[in-house]
Amino acid sequence: MKIYVERCASCHRAAGQGHPLGPDLVTVKTSGKEKLLVNILDPNREVAPQYLSYLVETKTGEALTGIIVK
C-alpha cells in the first residue's frame, strides 16, 4: 500500500483512496497478471484518449500540465 500511496494515488483510485484523474485501479483485477506487470513497468504504453496529458505554455512563459475534461 505504501508504494501505491507514493506512486499511484496522485492519479488513480483504489479501495476508496487516491484521485480519479486516471483509470480506477479496481479494473486491473480482471486484466491478468501479465498485463498488470506490463502496466506497472511501462505505465505510459497504453493511455486511453481521455487520460492523455497536455502541456501548454502561455505567452508569459508559464507552463501548465493537465488533462482536458469535457
mmCIF file with all atom_site columns, C-alpha atoms in Angstrom:
data_model
loop_
_atom_site.group_PDB
_atom_site.id
_atom_site.type_symbol
_atom_site.label_atom_id
_atom_site.label_alt_id
_atom_site.label_comp_id
_atom_site.label_asym_id
_atom_site.label_entity_id
_atom_site.label_seq_id
_atom_site.pdbx_PDB_ins_code
_atom_site.Cartn_x
_atom_site.Cartn_y
_atom_site.Cartn_z
_atom_site.occupancy
_atom_site.B_iso_or_equiv
_atom_site.pdbx_formal_charge
_atom_site.auth_seq_id
_atom_site.auth_comp_id
_atom_site.auth_asym_id
_atom_site.auth_atom_id
_atom_site.pdbx_PDB_model_num
ATOM 1  C CA . MET A 1 1  ? 0.000   0.000   0.000   1.00 0.00 ? 1  MET A CA 1
ATOM 2  C CA . LYS A 1 2  ? 2.922   2.335   0.699   1.00 0.00 ? 2  LYS A CA 1
ATOM 3  C CA . ILE A 1 3  ? 4.106   2.173   -2.925  1.00 0.00 ? 3  ILE A CA 1
ATOM 4  C CA . TYR A 1 4  ? 0.545   2.824   -4.159  1.00 0.00 ? 4  TYR A CA 1
ATOM 5  C CA . VAL A 1 5  ? 0.298   5.941   -1.981  1.00 0.00 ? 5  VAL A CA 1
ATOM 6  C CA . GLU A 1 6  ? 3.755   7.171   -3.055  1.00 0.00 ? 6  GLU A CA 1
ATOM 7  C CA . ARG A 1 7  ? 3.489   6.495   -6.796  1.00 0.00 ? 7  ARG A CA 1
ATOM 8  C CA . CYS A 1 8  ? -0.089  5.892   -7.889  1.00 0.00 ? 8  CYS A CA 1
ATOM 9  C CA . ALA A 1 9  ? -2.594  7.622   -5.606  1.00 0.00 ? 9  ALA A CA 1
ATOM 10 C CA . SER A 1 10 ? -1.994  11.073  -7.081  1.00 0.00 ? 10 SER A CA 1
ATOM 11 C CA . CYS A 1 11 ? -3.723  9.915   -10.291 1.00 0.00 ? 11 CYS A CA 1
ATOM 12 C CA . HIS A 1 12 ? -5.544  6.634   -9.537  1.00 0.00 ? 12 HIS A CA 1
ATOM 13 C CA . ARG A 1 13 ? -8.215  5.487   -7.102  1.00 0.00 ? 13 ARG A CA 1
ATOM 14 C CA . ALA A 1 14 ? -8.149  2.094   -5.419  1.00 0.00 ? 14 ALA A CA 1
ATOM 15 C CA . ALA A 1 15 ? -10.169 0.910   -2.436  1.00 0.00 ? 15 ALA A CA 1
ATOM 16 C CA . GLY A 1 16 ? -11.629 4.385   -1.982  1.00 0.00 ? 16 GLY A CA 1
ATOM 17 C CA . GLN A 1 17 ? -8.239  6.122   -1.781  1.00 0.00 ? 17 GLN A CA 1
ATOM 18 C CA . GLY A 1 18 ? -6.499  8.354   -4.303  1.00 0.00 ? 18 GLY A CA 1
ATOM 19 C CA . HIS A 1 19 ? -7.624  10.738  -7.026  1.00 0.00 ? 19 HIS A CA 1
ATOM 20 C CA . PRO A 1 20 ? -9.736  9.899   -10.082 1.00 0.00 ? 20 PRO A CA 1
ATOM 21 C CA . LEU A 1 21 ? -7.501  11.525  -12.725 1.00 0.00 ? 21 LEU A CA 1
ATOM 22 C CA . GLY A 1 22 ? -6.561  8.188   -14.287 1.00 0.00 ? 22 GLY A CA 1
ATOM 23 C CA . PRO A 1 23 ? -8.388  4.877   -14.511 1.00 0.00 ? 23 PRO A CA 1
ATOM 24 C CA . ASP A 1 24 ? -9.650  3.288   -11.298 1.00 0.00 ? 24 ASP A CA 1
ATOM 25 C CA . LEU A 1 25 ? -7.249  0.503   -10.352 1.00 0.00 ? 25 LEU A CA 1
ATOM 26 C CA . VAL A 1 26 ? -10.127 -1.813  -9.431  1.00 0.00 ? 26 VAL A CA 1
ATOM 27 C CA . THR A 1 27 ? -10.244 -2.657  -13.152 1.00 0.00 ? 27 THR A CA 1
ATOM 28 C CA . VAL A 1 28 ? -6.826  -4.345  -13.023 1.00 0.00 ? 28 VAL A CA 1
ATOM 29 C CA . LYS A 1 29 ? -8.310  -7.318  -11.181 1.00 0.00 ? 29 LYS A CA 1
ATOM 30 C CA . THR A 1 30 ? -9.770  -8.617  -14.441 1.00 0.00 ? 30 THR A CA 1
ATOM 31 C CA . SER A 1 31 ? -6.759  -7.857  -16.658 1.00 0.00 ? 31 SER A CA 1
ATOM 32 C CA . GLY A 1 32 ? -4.484  -10.710 -15.638 1.00 0.00 ? 32 GLY A CA 1
ATOM 33 C CA . LYS A 1 33 ? -1.045  -10.781 -14.037 1.00 0.00 ? 33 LYS A CA 1
ATOM 34 C CA . GLU A 1 34 ? 0.960   -10.277 -17.236 1.00 0.00 ? 34 GLU A CA 1
ATOM 35 C CA . LYS A 1 35 ? -0.923  -7.150  -18.285 1.00 0.00 ? 35 LYS A CA 1
ATOM 36 C CA . LEU A 1 36 ? -0.715  -5.798  -14.732 1.00 0.00 ? 36 LEU A CA 1
ATOM 37 C CA . LEU A 1 37 ? 3.070   -6.241  -14.721 1.00 0.00 ? 37 LEU A CA 1
ATOM 38 C CA . VAL A 1 38 ? 3.426   -4.540  -18.128 1.00 0.00 ? 38 VAL A CA 1
ATOM 39 C CA . ASN A 1 39 ? 1.282   -1.610  -16.934 1.00 0.00 ? 39 ASN A CA 1
ATOM 40 C CA . ILE A 1 40 ? 3.367   -1.220  -13.784 1.00 0.00 ? 40 ILE A CA 1
ATOM 41 C CA . LEU A 1 41 ? 6.706   -1.380  -15.623 1.00 0.00 ? 41 LEU A CA 1
ATOM 42 C CA . ASP A 1 42 ? 5.581   0.786   -18.563 1.00 0.00 ? 42 ASP A CA 1
ATOM 43 C CA . PRO A 1 43 ? 2.590   2.838   -17.378 1.00 0.00 ? 43 PRO A CA 1
ATOM 44 C CA . ASN A 1 44 ? 2.514   5.034   -20.487 1.00 0.00 ? 44 ASN A CA 1
ATOM 45 C CA . ARG A 1 45 ? 2.397   2.159   -23.001 1.00 0.00 ? 45 ARG A CA 1
ATOM 46 C CA . GLU A 1 46 ? -1.395  2.295   -23.229 1.00 0.00 ? 46 GLU A CA 1
ATOM 47 C CA . VAL A 1 47 ? -3.108  5.552   -22.378 1.00 0.00 ? 47 VAL A CA 1
ATOM 48 C CA . ALA A 1 48 ? -6.784  5.924   -23.228 1.00 0.00 ? 48 ALA A CA 1
ATOM 49 C CA . PRO A 1 49 ? -7.559  9.218   -25.006 1.00 0.00 ? 49 PRO A CA 1
ATOM 50 C CA . GLN A 1 50 ? -9.499  10.618  -22.050 1.00 0.00 ? 50 GLN A CA 1
ATOM 51 C CA . TYR A 1 51 ? -6.347  10.310  -19.897 1.00 0.00 ? 51 TYR A CA 1
ATOM 52 C CA . LEU A 1 52 ? -3.824  11.977  -22.218 1.00 0.00 ? 52 LEU A CA 1
ATOM 53 C CA . SER A 1 53 ? -1.994  14.858  -20.597 1.00 0.00 ? 53 SER A CA 1
ATOM 54 C CA . TYR A 1 54 ? -1.183  18.105  -22.349 1.00 0.00 ? 54 TYR A CA 1
ATOM 55 C CA . LEU A 1 55 ? 1.491   20.712  -21.769 1.00 0.00 ? 55 LEU A CA 1
ATOM 56 C CA . VAL A 1 56 ? 0.547   24.320  -22.543 1.00 0.00 ? 56 VAL A CA 1
ATOM 57 C CA . GLU A 1 57 ? 2.958   27.234  -22.451 1.00 0.00 ? 57 GLU A CA 1
ATOM 58 C CA . THR A 1 58 ? 1.409   30.674  -22.065 1.00 0.00 ? 58 THR A CA 1
ATOM 59 C CA . LYS A 1 59 ? 2.680   33.814  -23.777 1.00 0.00 ? 59 LYS A CA 1
ATOM 60 C CA . THR A 1 60 ? 4.172   34.860  -20.431 1.00 0.00 ? 60 THR A CA 1
ATOM 61 C CA . GLY A 1 61 ? 6.237   31.657  -20.257 1.00 0.00 ? 61 GLY A CA 1
ATOM 62 C CA . GLU A 1 62 ? 4.144   29.822  -17.681 1.00 0.00 ? 62 GLU A CA 1
ATOM 63 C CA . ALA A 1 63 ? 3.899   26.055  -18.267 1.00 0.00 ? 63 ALA A CA 1
ATOM 64 C CA . LEU A 1 64 ? 0.657   24.239  -17.380 1.00 0.00 ? 64 LEU A CA 1
ATOM 65 C CA . THR A 1 65 ? 0.146   20.472  -17.481 1.00 0.00 ? 65 THR A CA 1
ATOM 66 C CA . GLY A 1 66 ? -3.181  18.687  -17.252 1.00 0.00 ? 66 GLY A CA 1
ATOM 67 C CA . ILE A 1 67 ? -5.923  16.713  -18.917 1.00 0.00 ? 67 ILE A CA 1
ATOM 68 C CA . ILE A 1 68 ? -8.836  18.077  -20.902 1.00 0.00 ? 68 ILE A CA 1
ATOM 69 C CA . VAL A 1 69 ? -12.184 17.359  -19.264 1.00 0.00 ? 69 VAL A CA 1
ATOM 70 C CA . LYS A 1 70 ? -15.394 17.625  -21.242 1.00 0.00 ? 70 LYS A CA 1
#
